[in-house]
CSV table of C-alpha atoms and ligand atoms in Angstrom, one decimal:
chain,number,residue,atom,x,y,z
A,112,UNK,CA,-35.8,-2.2,-24.5
A,113,UNK,CA,-36.3,-1.9,-28.2
A,114,UNK,CA,-36.1,1.7,-29.4
A,115,UNK,CA,-37.1,2.8,-32.8
A,116,UNK,CA,-34.8,5.5,-34.2
A,117,UNK,CA,-36.2,7.5,-37.0
A,118,UNK,CA,-33.7,9.5,-39.1
A,119,UNK,CA,-34.9,11.7,-42.0
A,120,UNK,CA,-32.6,13.0,-44.7
A,121,UNK,CA,-34.8,16.1,-45.0
A,122,UNK,CA,-32.2,18.1,-47.0
A,123,UNK,CA,-32.5,15.8,-50.0
A,124,UNK,CA,-36.1,14.8,-50.5
A,125,UNK,CA,-35.7,14.2,-54.2
A,126,UNK,CA,-32.6,12.2,-54.1
A,127,UNK,CA,-33.7,8.6,-53.8
A,128,UNK,CA,-34.4,7.4,-50.3
A,129,UNK,CA,-36.0,10.2,-48.2
A,130,UNK,CA,-35.9,8.6,-44.9
A,131,UNK,CA,-34.2,5.8,-43.1
A,132,UNK,CA,-35.6,3.7,-40.3
A,133,UNK,CA,-33.1,2.3,-38.0
A,134,UNK,CA,-34.2,-0.3,-35.5
A,135,UNK,CA,-31.6,-0.4,-32.8
A,136,UNK,CA,-32.0,-2.9,-30.0
A,137,UNK,CA,-30.7,-1.2,-26.9
A,138,UNK,CA,-29.4,-4.0,-24.8
A,139,UNK,CA,-28.9,-3.8,-21.1
A,140,UNK,CA,-25.4,-3.3,-19.8
A,141,UNK,CA,-23.9,-5.6,-17.2
A,142,UNK,CA,-20.8,-4.5,-15.3
A,143,UNK,CA,-18.6,-7.2,-13.8
A,144,UNK,CA,-16.5,-5.7,-11.0
A,145,UNK,CA,-13.4,-7.7,-10.2
A,146,UNK,CA,-11.1,-6.6,-7.3
A,147,UNK,CA,-7.6,-7.9,-7.9
A,148,UNK,CA,-4.5,-7.9,-5.7
A,149,UNK,CA,-1.5,-9.8,-7.2
A,150,UNK,CA,-3.7,-11.9,-9.5
A,151,UNK,CA,-1.5,-11.7,-12.6
A,152,UNK,CA,-2.1,-15.3,-13.6
A,153,UNK,CA,-5.7,-15.4,-12.8
A,154,UNK,CA,-6.8,-12.3,-14.7
A,155,UNK,CA,-6.7,-14.0,-18.2
A,156,UNK,CA,-8.6,-17.0,-16.8
A,157,UNK,CA,-11.2,-14.8,-15.1
A,158,UNK,CA,-11.6,-12.8,-18.3
A,159,UNK,CA,-12.2,-15.9,-20.4
A,160,UNK,CA,-14.6,-17.2,-17.8
A,161,UNK,CA,-16.7,-14.1,-17.9
A,162,UNK,CA,-16.6,-13.9,-21.7
A,163,UNK,CA,-17.8,-17.5,-22.1
A,164,UNK,CA,-20.5,-16.9,-19.5
A,165,UNK,CA,-21.8,-14.1,-21.7
A,166,UNK,CA,-22.4,-16.7,-24.5
A,167,UNK,CA,-25.5,-17.5,-22.4
A,168,UNK,CA,-26.5,-13.9,-22.2
A,169,UNK,CA,-26.8,-12.9,-25.8
A,170,UNK,CA,-29.0,-9.9,-25.2
A,171,UNK,CA,-26.7,-8.1,-22.8
A,172,UNK,CA,-23.7,-6.0,-23.4
A,173,UNK,CA,-20.9,-6.0,-21.0
A,174,UNK,CA,-18.2,-4.1,-19.2
A,175,UNK,CA,-15.5,-5.8,-17.2
A,176,UNK,CA,-14.1,-3.4,-14.6
A,177,UNK,CA,-10.9,-4.7,-12.9
A,178,UNK,CA,-9.8,-2.8,-9.8
A,179,UNK,CA,-6.1,-3.3,-9.2
A,180,UNK,CA,-5.8,-2.9,-5.5
A,181,UNK,CA,-2.2,-1.7,-5.5
A,182,UNK,CA,-0.7,-5.0,-6.7
A,183,UNK,CA,3.1,-5.4,-7.0
A,184,UNK,CA,3.3,-8.4,-9.2
A,185,UNK,CA,2.6,-6.8,-12.6
A,186,UNK,CA,-1.1,-7.2,-12.4
A,187,UNK,CA,-1.4,-3.6,-13.7
A,188,UNK,CA,0.6,-4.5,-16.8
A,189,UNK,CA,-1.6,-7.5,-17.5
A,190,UNK,CA,-4.7,-5.4,-17.2
A,191,UNK,CA,-3.3,-2.6,-19.4
A,192,UNK,CA,-2.5,-5.2,-22.1
A,193,UNK,CA,-6.0,-6.7,-21.8
A,194,UNK,CA,-7.6,-3.3,-21.9
A,195,UNK,CA,-5.7,-2.4,-25.1
A,196,UNK,CA,-7.0,-5.5,-27.0
A,197,UNK,CA,-10.5,-5.5,-25.6
A,198,UNK,CA,-12.7,-2.4,-25.5
A,199,UNK,CA,-15.0,-3.9,-22.8
A,200,UNK,CA,-12.2,-4.2,-20.3
A,201,UNK,CA,-11.7,-1.2,-18.1
A,202,UNK,CA,-9.5,-0.9,-15.1
A,203,UNK,CA,-8.8,1.3,-12.1
A,204,UNK,CA,-5.5,1.2,-10.3
A,205,UNK,CA,-5.6,2.3,-6.7
A,206,UNK,CA,-2.4,4.0,-5.5
A,207,UNK,CA,-1.7,1.4,-2.8
A,208,UNK,CA,-3.3,-1.7,-1.3
A,209,UNK,CA,-6.5,-0.4,0.3
A,210,UNK,CA,-8.0,-3.9,0.9
A,211,UNK,CA,-10.7,-5.7,-0.9
A,212,UNK,CA,-13.6,-3.9,0.7
A,213,UNK,CA,-12.4,-0.5,-0.6
A,214,UNK,CA,-11.4,-2.0,-4.0
A,215,UNK,CA,-15.0,-3.3,-4.4
A,216,UNK,CA,-16.4,0.1,-3.4
A,217,UNK,CA,-14.2,1.8,-6.0
A,218,UNK,CA,-15.5,-0.6,-8.6
A,219,UNK,CA,-19.1,0.0,-7.7
A,220,UNK,CA,-18.5,3.7,-7.8
A,221,UNK,CA,-17.2,3.5,-11.4
A,222,UNK,CA,-19.4,0.8,-12.8
A,223,UNK,CA,-22.0,2.0,-15.3
A,224,UNK,CA,-24.1,-1.1,-15.9
A,225,UNK,CA,-27.9,-1.5,-15.3
A,226,UNK,CA,-26.7,-4.3,-13.0
A,227,UNK,CA,-23.3,-4.9,-11.5
A,228,UNK,CA,-21.9,-8.3,-10.6
A,229,UNK,CA,-19.0,-8.4,-8.1
A,230,UNK,CA,-16.8,-11.4,-8.2
A,231,UNK,CA,-13.3,-12.5,-7.1
A,232,UNK,CA,-10.5,-12.8,-9.6
A,233,UNK,CA,-9.3,-16.2,-8.4
A,234,UNK,CA,-12.3,-18.1,-9.9
A,235,UNK,CA,-13.6,-19.1,-6.5
A,236,UNK,CA,-16.7,-17.3,-7.6
A,237,UNK,CA,-17.4,-19.3,-10.7
A,238,UNK,CA,-18.1,-17.0,-13.6
A,239,UNK,CA,-20.4,-19.6,-15.3
A,240,UNK,CA,-23.0,-18.8,-12.6
A,241,UNK,CA,-23.4,-15.2,-13.8
A,242,UNK,CA,-26.4,-16.1,-16.1
A,243,UNK,CA,-28.1,-17.5,-13.0
A,244,UNK,CA,-27.6,-14.2,-11.1
A,245,UNK,CA,-28.9,-12.3,-14.2
A,246,UNK,CA,-32.0,-14.6,-14.4
A,247,UNK,CA,-32.9,-13.9,-10.8
A,248,UNK,CA,-32.4,-10.2,-11.4
A,249,UNK,CA,-34.7,-10.4,-14.5
A,250,UNK,CA,-37.3,-12.1,-12.2
A,251,UNK,CA,-37.3,-9.0,-10.0
A,252,UNK,CA,-34.5,-9.5,-7.4
A,253,UNK,CA,-32.6,-6.3,-6.8
A,254,UNK,CA,-29.8,-7.9,-4.9
A,255,UNK,CA,-28.7,-11.5,-5.8
A,256,UNK,CA,-26.4,-13.0,-3.2
A,257,UNK,CA,-24.1,-15.9,-3.8
A,258,UNK,CA,-24.2,-18.2,-0.9
A,259,UNK,CA,-21.4,-20.7,-0.5
A,260,UNK,CA,-22.9,-24.1,0.3
A,261,UNK,CA,-19.6,-25.6,1.4
A,262,UNK,CA,-16.0,-24.6,1.3
A,263,UNK,CA,-13.9,-27.7,1.6
A,264,UNK,CA,-10.7,-25.8,0.8
A,265,UNK,CA,-10.5,-23.7,3.9
A,266,UNK,CA,-8.5,-24.7,7.0
A,267,UNK,CA,-10.2,-25.7,10.2
A,268,UNK,CA,-9.1,-22.4,11.9
A,269,UNK,CA,-10.6,-20.3,9.1
A,270,UNK,CA,-13.8,-22.3,9.2
A,271,UNK,CA,-14.1,-22.1,13.0
A,272,UNK,CA,-13.3,-18.4,12.9
A,273,UNK,CA,-16.1,-17.7,10.4
A,274,UNK,CA,-18.6,-19.7,12.5
A,275,UNK,CA,-17.6,-17.7,15.6
A,276,UNK,CA,-17.6,-14.4,13.7
A,277,UNK,CA,-21.2,-14.9,12.4
A,278,UNK,CA,-22.4,-16.1,15.8
A,279,UNK,CA,-21.1,-12.9,17.5
A,280,UNK,CA,-22.0,-10.7,14.6
A,281,UNK,CA,-25.6,-11.8,14.5
A,282,UNK,CA,-25.9,-11.5,18.2
A,283,UNK,CA,-24.6,-7.9,18.5
A,284,UNK,CA,-25.2,-6.5,15.0
A,285,UNK,CA,-28.2,-4.3,14.2
A,286,UNK,CA,-28.6,-6.0,10.8
A,287,UNK,CA,-28.7,-9.8,10.5
A,288,UNK,CA,-25.9,-11.2,8.3
A,289,UNK,CA,-26.4,-14.6,6.6
A,290,UNK,CA,-23.5,-17.0,7.3
A,291,UNK,CA,-21.7,-18.2,4.1
A,292,UNK,CA,-23.1,-15.3,2.1
A,293,UNK,CA,-20.2,-14.2,-0.1
A,294,UNK,CA,-19.2,-11.0,-1.9
A,295,UNK,CA,-20.3,-12.8,-5.2
A,296,UNK,CA,-23.3,-10.6,-5.8
A,297,UNK,CA,-25.4,-8.9,-8.4
A,298,UNK,CA,-26.7,-5.5,-7.6
A,299,UNK,CA,-29.3,-3.6,-9.5
A,300,UNK,CA,-28.4,0.0,-10.6
A,301,UNK,CA,-30.8,1.3,-7.9
A,302,UNK,CA,-28.8,-0.5,-5.2
A,303,UNK,CA,-25.5,0.6,-6.6
A,304,UNK,CA,-26.7,4.3,-6.7
A,305,UNK,CA,-27.6,4.1,-3.0
A,306,UNK,CA,-24.4,2.3,-2.1
A,307,UNK,CA,-22.4,5.1,-3.7
A,308,UNK,CA,-23.9,7.5,-1.3
A,309,UNK,CA,-22.6,5.7,1.7
A,310,UNK,CA,-19.7,7.6,3.2
A,311,UNK,CA,-18.3,5.4,6.0
A,312,UNK,CA,-14.7,4.6,5.7
A,313,UNK,CA,-14.2,1.4,7.7
A,314,UNK,CA,-16.5,-0.8,5.7
A,315,UNK,CA,-17.5,-4.3,5.2
A,316,UNK,CA,-19.2,-4.1,1.7
A,317,UNK,CA,-21.3,-7.2,2.4
A,318,UNK,CA,-22.6,-5.8,5.6
A,319,UNK,CA,-23.4,-2.5,4.0
A,320,UNK,CA,-25.3,-4.1,1.2
A,321,UNK,CA,-27.2,-6.2,3.7
A,322,UNK,CA,-28.0,-3.1,5.6
A,323,UNK,CA,-29.4,-1.4,2.5
A,324,UNK,CA,-32.1,-4.0,2.2
A,325,UNK,CA,-33.9,-4.3,-1.2
A,326,UNK,CA,-35.5,-7.3,-2.8
A,327,UNK,CA,-33.1,-10.2,-2.6
A,328,UNK,CA,-32.6,-13.7,-3.9
A,329,UNK,CA,-29.9,-16.3,-3.5
A,330,UNK,CA,-27.7,-18.4,-5.7
A,331,UNK,CA,-26.1,-21.4,-4.0
A,332,UNK,CA,-22.7,-22.6,-5.1
A,333,UNK,CA,-19.7,-24.6,-4.1
A,334,UNK,CA,-16.5,-22.6,-4.0
A,335,UNK,CA,-13.7,-24.4,-5.8
A,336,UNK,CA,-10.1,-24.1,-4.7
A,337,UNK,CA,-8.1,-21.0,-5.7
A,338,UNK,CA,-6.6,-21.4,-9.2
A,339,UNK,CA,-3.3,-19.6,-8.9
A,340,UNK,CA,-1.5,-17.9,-6.0
A,341,UNK,CA,-2.5,-17.7,-2.4
A,342,UNK,CA,-5.4,-16.2,-0.6
A,343,UNK,CA,-4.5,-12.6,0.1
A,344,UNK,CA,-6.7,-12.5,3.1
A,345,UNK,CA,-4.2,-13.1,5.9
A,346,UNK,CA,-5.5,-13.8,9.4
A,347,UNK,CA,-4.4,-10.3,10.3
A,348,UNK,CA,-6.6,-8.8,7.6
A,349,UNK,CA,-9.5,-11.1,8.5
A,350,UNK,CA,-9.2,-10.2,12.1
A,351,UNK,CA,-9.1,-6.5,11.2
A,352,UNK,CA,-12.1,-7.0,9.0
A,353,UNK,CA,-14.0,-8.8,11.7
A,354,UNK,CA,-13.2,-6.1,14.2
A,355,UNK,CA,-14.1,-3.4,11.8
A,356,UNK,CA,-17.4,-5.1,11.2
A,357,UNK,CA,-18.2,-5.4,14.9
A,358,UNK,CA,-17.4,-1.7,15.4
A,359,UNK,CA,-19.2,-0.4,12.3
A,360,UNK,CA,-22.3,-2.5,12.5
A,361,UNK,CA,-22.7,-2.5,16.2
A,362,UNK,CA,-22.4,-0.2,19.1
A,363,UNK,CA,-22.0,-3.1,21.5
A,364,UNK,CA,-18.3,-2.7,22.3
A,365,UNK,CA,-19.1,0.9,23.4
A,366,UNK,CA,-22.2,0.0,25.2
A,367,UNK,CA,-20.3,-2.6,27.1
A,368,UNK,CA,-18.5,0.1,29.2
A,369,UNK,CA,-21.9,1.7,29.9
A,370,UNK,CA,-23.5,-1.7,30.9
A,371,UNK,CA,-20.5,-2.5,33.1
A,372,UNK,CA,-20.9,0.9,34.8
A,373,UNK,CA,-24.6,0.4,35.4
A,374,UNK,CA,-24.0,-3.1,36.7
A,375,UNK,CA,-21.3,-1.9,39.2
A,376,UNK,CA,-23.5,1.1,40.3
A,377,UNK,CA,-26.5,-1.1,41.0
A,378,UNK,CA,-24.6,-3.8,42.8
A,379,UNK,CA,-22.7,-1.3,45.0
A,380,UNK,CA,-25.8,0.7,45.7
A,381,UNK,CA,-27.6,-2.4,46.8
A,382,UNK,CA,-24.7,-3.5,49.0
A,383,UNK,CA,-24.4,0.0,50.4
A,384,UNK,CA,-28.0,0.1,51.3
A,385,UNK,CA,-27.8,-3.3,53.0
A,386,UNK,CA,-24.8,-2.2,55.0
A,387,UNK,CA,-26.4,1.1,56.0
A,388,UNK,CA,-29.6,-0.6,57.1
A,389,UNK,CA,-27.9,-3.5,58.9
A,390,UNK,CA,-25.4,-1.4,60.7
A,391,UNK,CA,-27.1,1.9,61.4
A,392,UNK,CA,-30.9,1.2,61.3
A,393,UNK,CA,-31.0,-2.3,62.8
A,394,UNK,CA,-27.9,-1.8,65.0
A,395,UNK,CA,-25.9,-4.8,63.5
A,396,UNK,CA,-28.2,-7.7,64.6
A,397,UNK,CA,-26.1,-10.2,62.7
A,398,UNK,CA,-22.8,-9.0,64.1
A,399,UNK,CA,-21.2,-8.3,60.8
A,400,UNK,CA,-19.5,-5.2,62.1
A,401,UNK,CA,-18.7,-3.5,58.8
A,402,UNK,CA,-15.5,-1.4,59.1
A,403,UNK,CA,-15.2,2.2,57.9
A,404,UNK,CA,-12.8,1.0,55.2
A,405,UNK,CA,-15.4,-1.4,53.8
A,406,UNK,CA,-18.0,1.3,53.7
A,407,UNK,CA,-15.5,3.7,52.0
A,408,UNK,CA,-14.7,1.0,49.4
A,409,UNK,CA,-18.4,0.6,48.6
A,410,UNK,CA,-18.7,4.3,48.1
A,411,UNK,CA,-15.8,4.4,45.8
A,412,UNK,CA,-17.1,1.4,43.9
A,413,UNK,CA,-20.5,3.2,43.6
A,414,UNK,CA,-18.8,6.4,42.2
A,415,UNK,CA,-16.7,4.3,39.8
A,416,UNK,CA,-19.9,2.7,38.5
A,417,UNK,CA,-21.4,6.1,37.9
A,418,UNK,CA,-18.4,7.4,36.1
A,419,UNK,CA,-18.2,4.3,34.0
A,420,UNK,CA,-21.9,4.6,33.0
A,421,UNK,CA,-21.4,8.3,32.1
A,422,UNK,CA,-18.3,7.2,30.1
A,423,UNK,CA,-20.4,4.8,28.1
A,424,UNK,CA,-22.9,7.5,27.4
A,425,UNK,CA,-20.2,10.0,26.3
A,426,UNK,CA,-18.5,7.4,24.2
A,427,UNK,CA,-21.7,7.0,22.2
A,428,UNK,CA,-21.6,10.7,21.3
A,429,UNK,CA,-17.9,10.5,20.5
A,430,UNK,CA,-18.6,7.6,18.2
A,431,UNK,CA,-21.1,9.7,16.2
A,432,UNK,CA,-18.7,12.7,16.0
A,433,UNK,CA,-15.8,10.4,15.1
A,434,UNK,CA,-17.8,9.0,12.1
A,435,UNK,CA,-18.7,12.4,10.9
A,436,UNK,CA,-15.4,14.1,11.3
A,437,UNK,CA,-13.0,11.6,9.6
A,438,UNK,CA,-13.4,13.1,6.1
A,439,UNK,CA,-10.5,11.5,4.3
A,440,UNK,CA,-11.0,10.3,0.7
A,441,UNK,CA,-12.0,6.7,0.6
A,442,UNK,CA,-9.3,5.8,-1.9
A,443,UNK,CA,-7.0,7.5,-4.3
A,444,UNK,CA,-6.9,6.4,-8.0
A,445,UNK,CA,-3.6,6.9,-9.6
A,446,UNK,CA,-4.5,5.6,-13.0
A,447,UNK,CA,-7.6,4.9,-15.1
A,448,UNK,CA,-8.2,3.9,-18.7
W,750,UDP,N1,-8.2,-8.7,-3.0
W,750,UDP,C1,-8.1,-7.3,-3.1
W,750,UDP,N2,-7.4,-6.7,-2.1
W,750,UDP,C2,-6.8,-7.3,-1.1
W,750,UDP,C3,-7.0,-8.7,-0.9
W,750,UDP,C4,-7.7,-9.4,-1.9
W,750,UDP,O1,-8.6,-6.7,-4.0
W,750,UDP,O2,-6.1,-6.6,-0.3
W,750,UDP,C5,-9.0,-9.4,-4.0
W,750,UDP,C6,-8.3,-10.7,-4.5
W,750,UDP,O3,-7.5,-10.3,-5.6
W,750,UDP,C7,-9.5,-11.6,-4.9
W,750,UDP,C8,-10.5,-11.2,-3.9
W,750,UDP,O4,-10.2,-10.0,-3.4
W,750,UDP,O5,-10.0,-11.3,-6.2
W,750,UDP,C9,-10.6,-12.3,-2.8
W,750,UDP,O6,-9.3,-12.4,-2.2
W,750,UDP,P1,-8.8,-13.8,-1.6
W,750,UDP,O7,-9.0,-14.9,-2.6
W,750,UDP,O8,-7.4,-13.5,-1.1
W,750,UDP,O9,-9.7,-14.0,-0.4
W,750,UDP,P2,-10.7,-15.3,0.0
W,750,UDP,O10,-10.9,-16.1,-1.2
W,750,UDP,O11,-10.0,-15.9,1.1
W,750,UDP,O12,-12.0,-14.6,0.4
W,751,MG,MG1,-10.2,-16.4,-2.9
C-alpha cells in the first residue's frame, strides 16, 4: 500500500526547504521457507531460482528463510556464507534432524512475510511458479496449494504407497486430503498466524493446513527430477509419516478396539440367547445338546467383548490426555542469524 510520509524540519523554518515530502512505497513482504537436509549443492540453485522468480514480482520485497534440519554435509556453512552476502537470506539451524514436517513448522514460526511460500530445496517445486502462487493470493486465495499433476520420477512402490495412503487416509480421516497435493504452498499471514498456534507434536504439516481451512486455490505443476543428491525421505520415514498422519488425523485405530469389542459382545450375546432358548426354554428340539463348556466359552467371549468395548472407550480418553500432557518443545534451535 502506498504510504505518504510527511517529515517537517520544524526547527529551521527559515533555512531553505521547510518541509520534505517522502513518498515511500511500502511493498508487501513475501517469505520463502525452504527446509533443507543435506542440500549443500542445491541451495545455490534454489536461491538463484527464487531470485529470478522475483524478477516477475517487482512490487514485492522478499525474505528467504532456509531451515537447516540438522544437516551433516556442510549445508550450514553454505547457508552462513549465503547469508553473509545477501541480506534477504536468513537461516535457522535445528540442533538435530527433526524431519521435514518440524523443519517447515520452524520456518513458518519464524517467517515474517505477508504471505509465506513453502518449497523444497531440491527444485522439485519449481521456483519459477512462485509468481503464479502470488497471483492467486492477490486474487483472494488464502492458501494456494501446489498439486503435482504427475510424478514420473518416483518408483512404482512409492507411487503405489501414495495411492494406498490417500485411499486409507480419506476413508478414516476427519478432514479430506487431496491426493498429489504437495507441501509447495503459499499461506496468507492470517493462516500462518493460526498455524503457529497449533501445538501438536506429531504433525503432518499438509494435513494441519488442510484442517485449518481458509479460502484455497490450486496451482498444477509437474515435478521434475531431483537436481542433486537423493530423496531424504526414506521408506522408514515415509511409513512413520503415514502412521503419524493416521494417528493424528483420525481416531480410527483406537476406535477399532472398541468396534471389535462391540462386535464380539453382540455376536456372543446373540449366540448365548439362542443357546439359552434352544436348550432351556424349548428343551433342545433340534438335539444340539450344548455342553456346559460351550456355554462357559460363550460367557467368557461375552465378557471379553465388554472389556474390549470399555478399553476402546478408555483409550479415547487416554488419547486426549496423551495429547495434552506431552509438553516437550517442538524443536530446538541451536543457531540463528
Ligand atoms: N528435508 C528436511 N528434513 C528431512 C528430510 C527432508 O528438511 O529430514 C527437506 C529436504 O531437504 C527437501 C525437502 O525436505 O528440501 C523434501 O525432501 P525430499 O526431496 O527428500 O523428499 P521428496 O522429494 O521425496 O518429498
Ligand atoms: Mg524431493
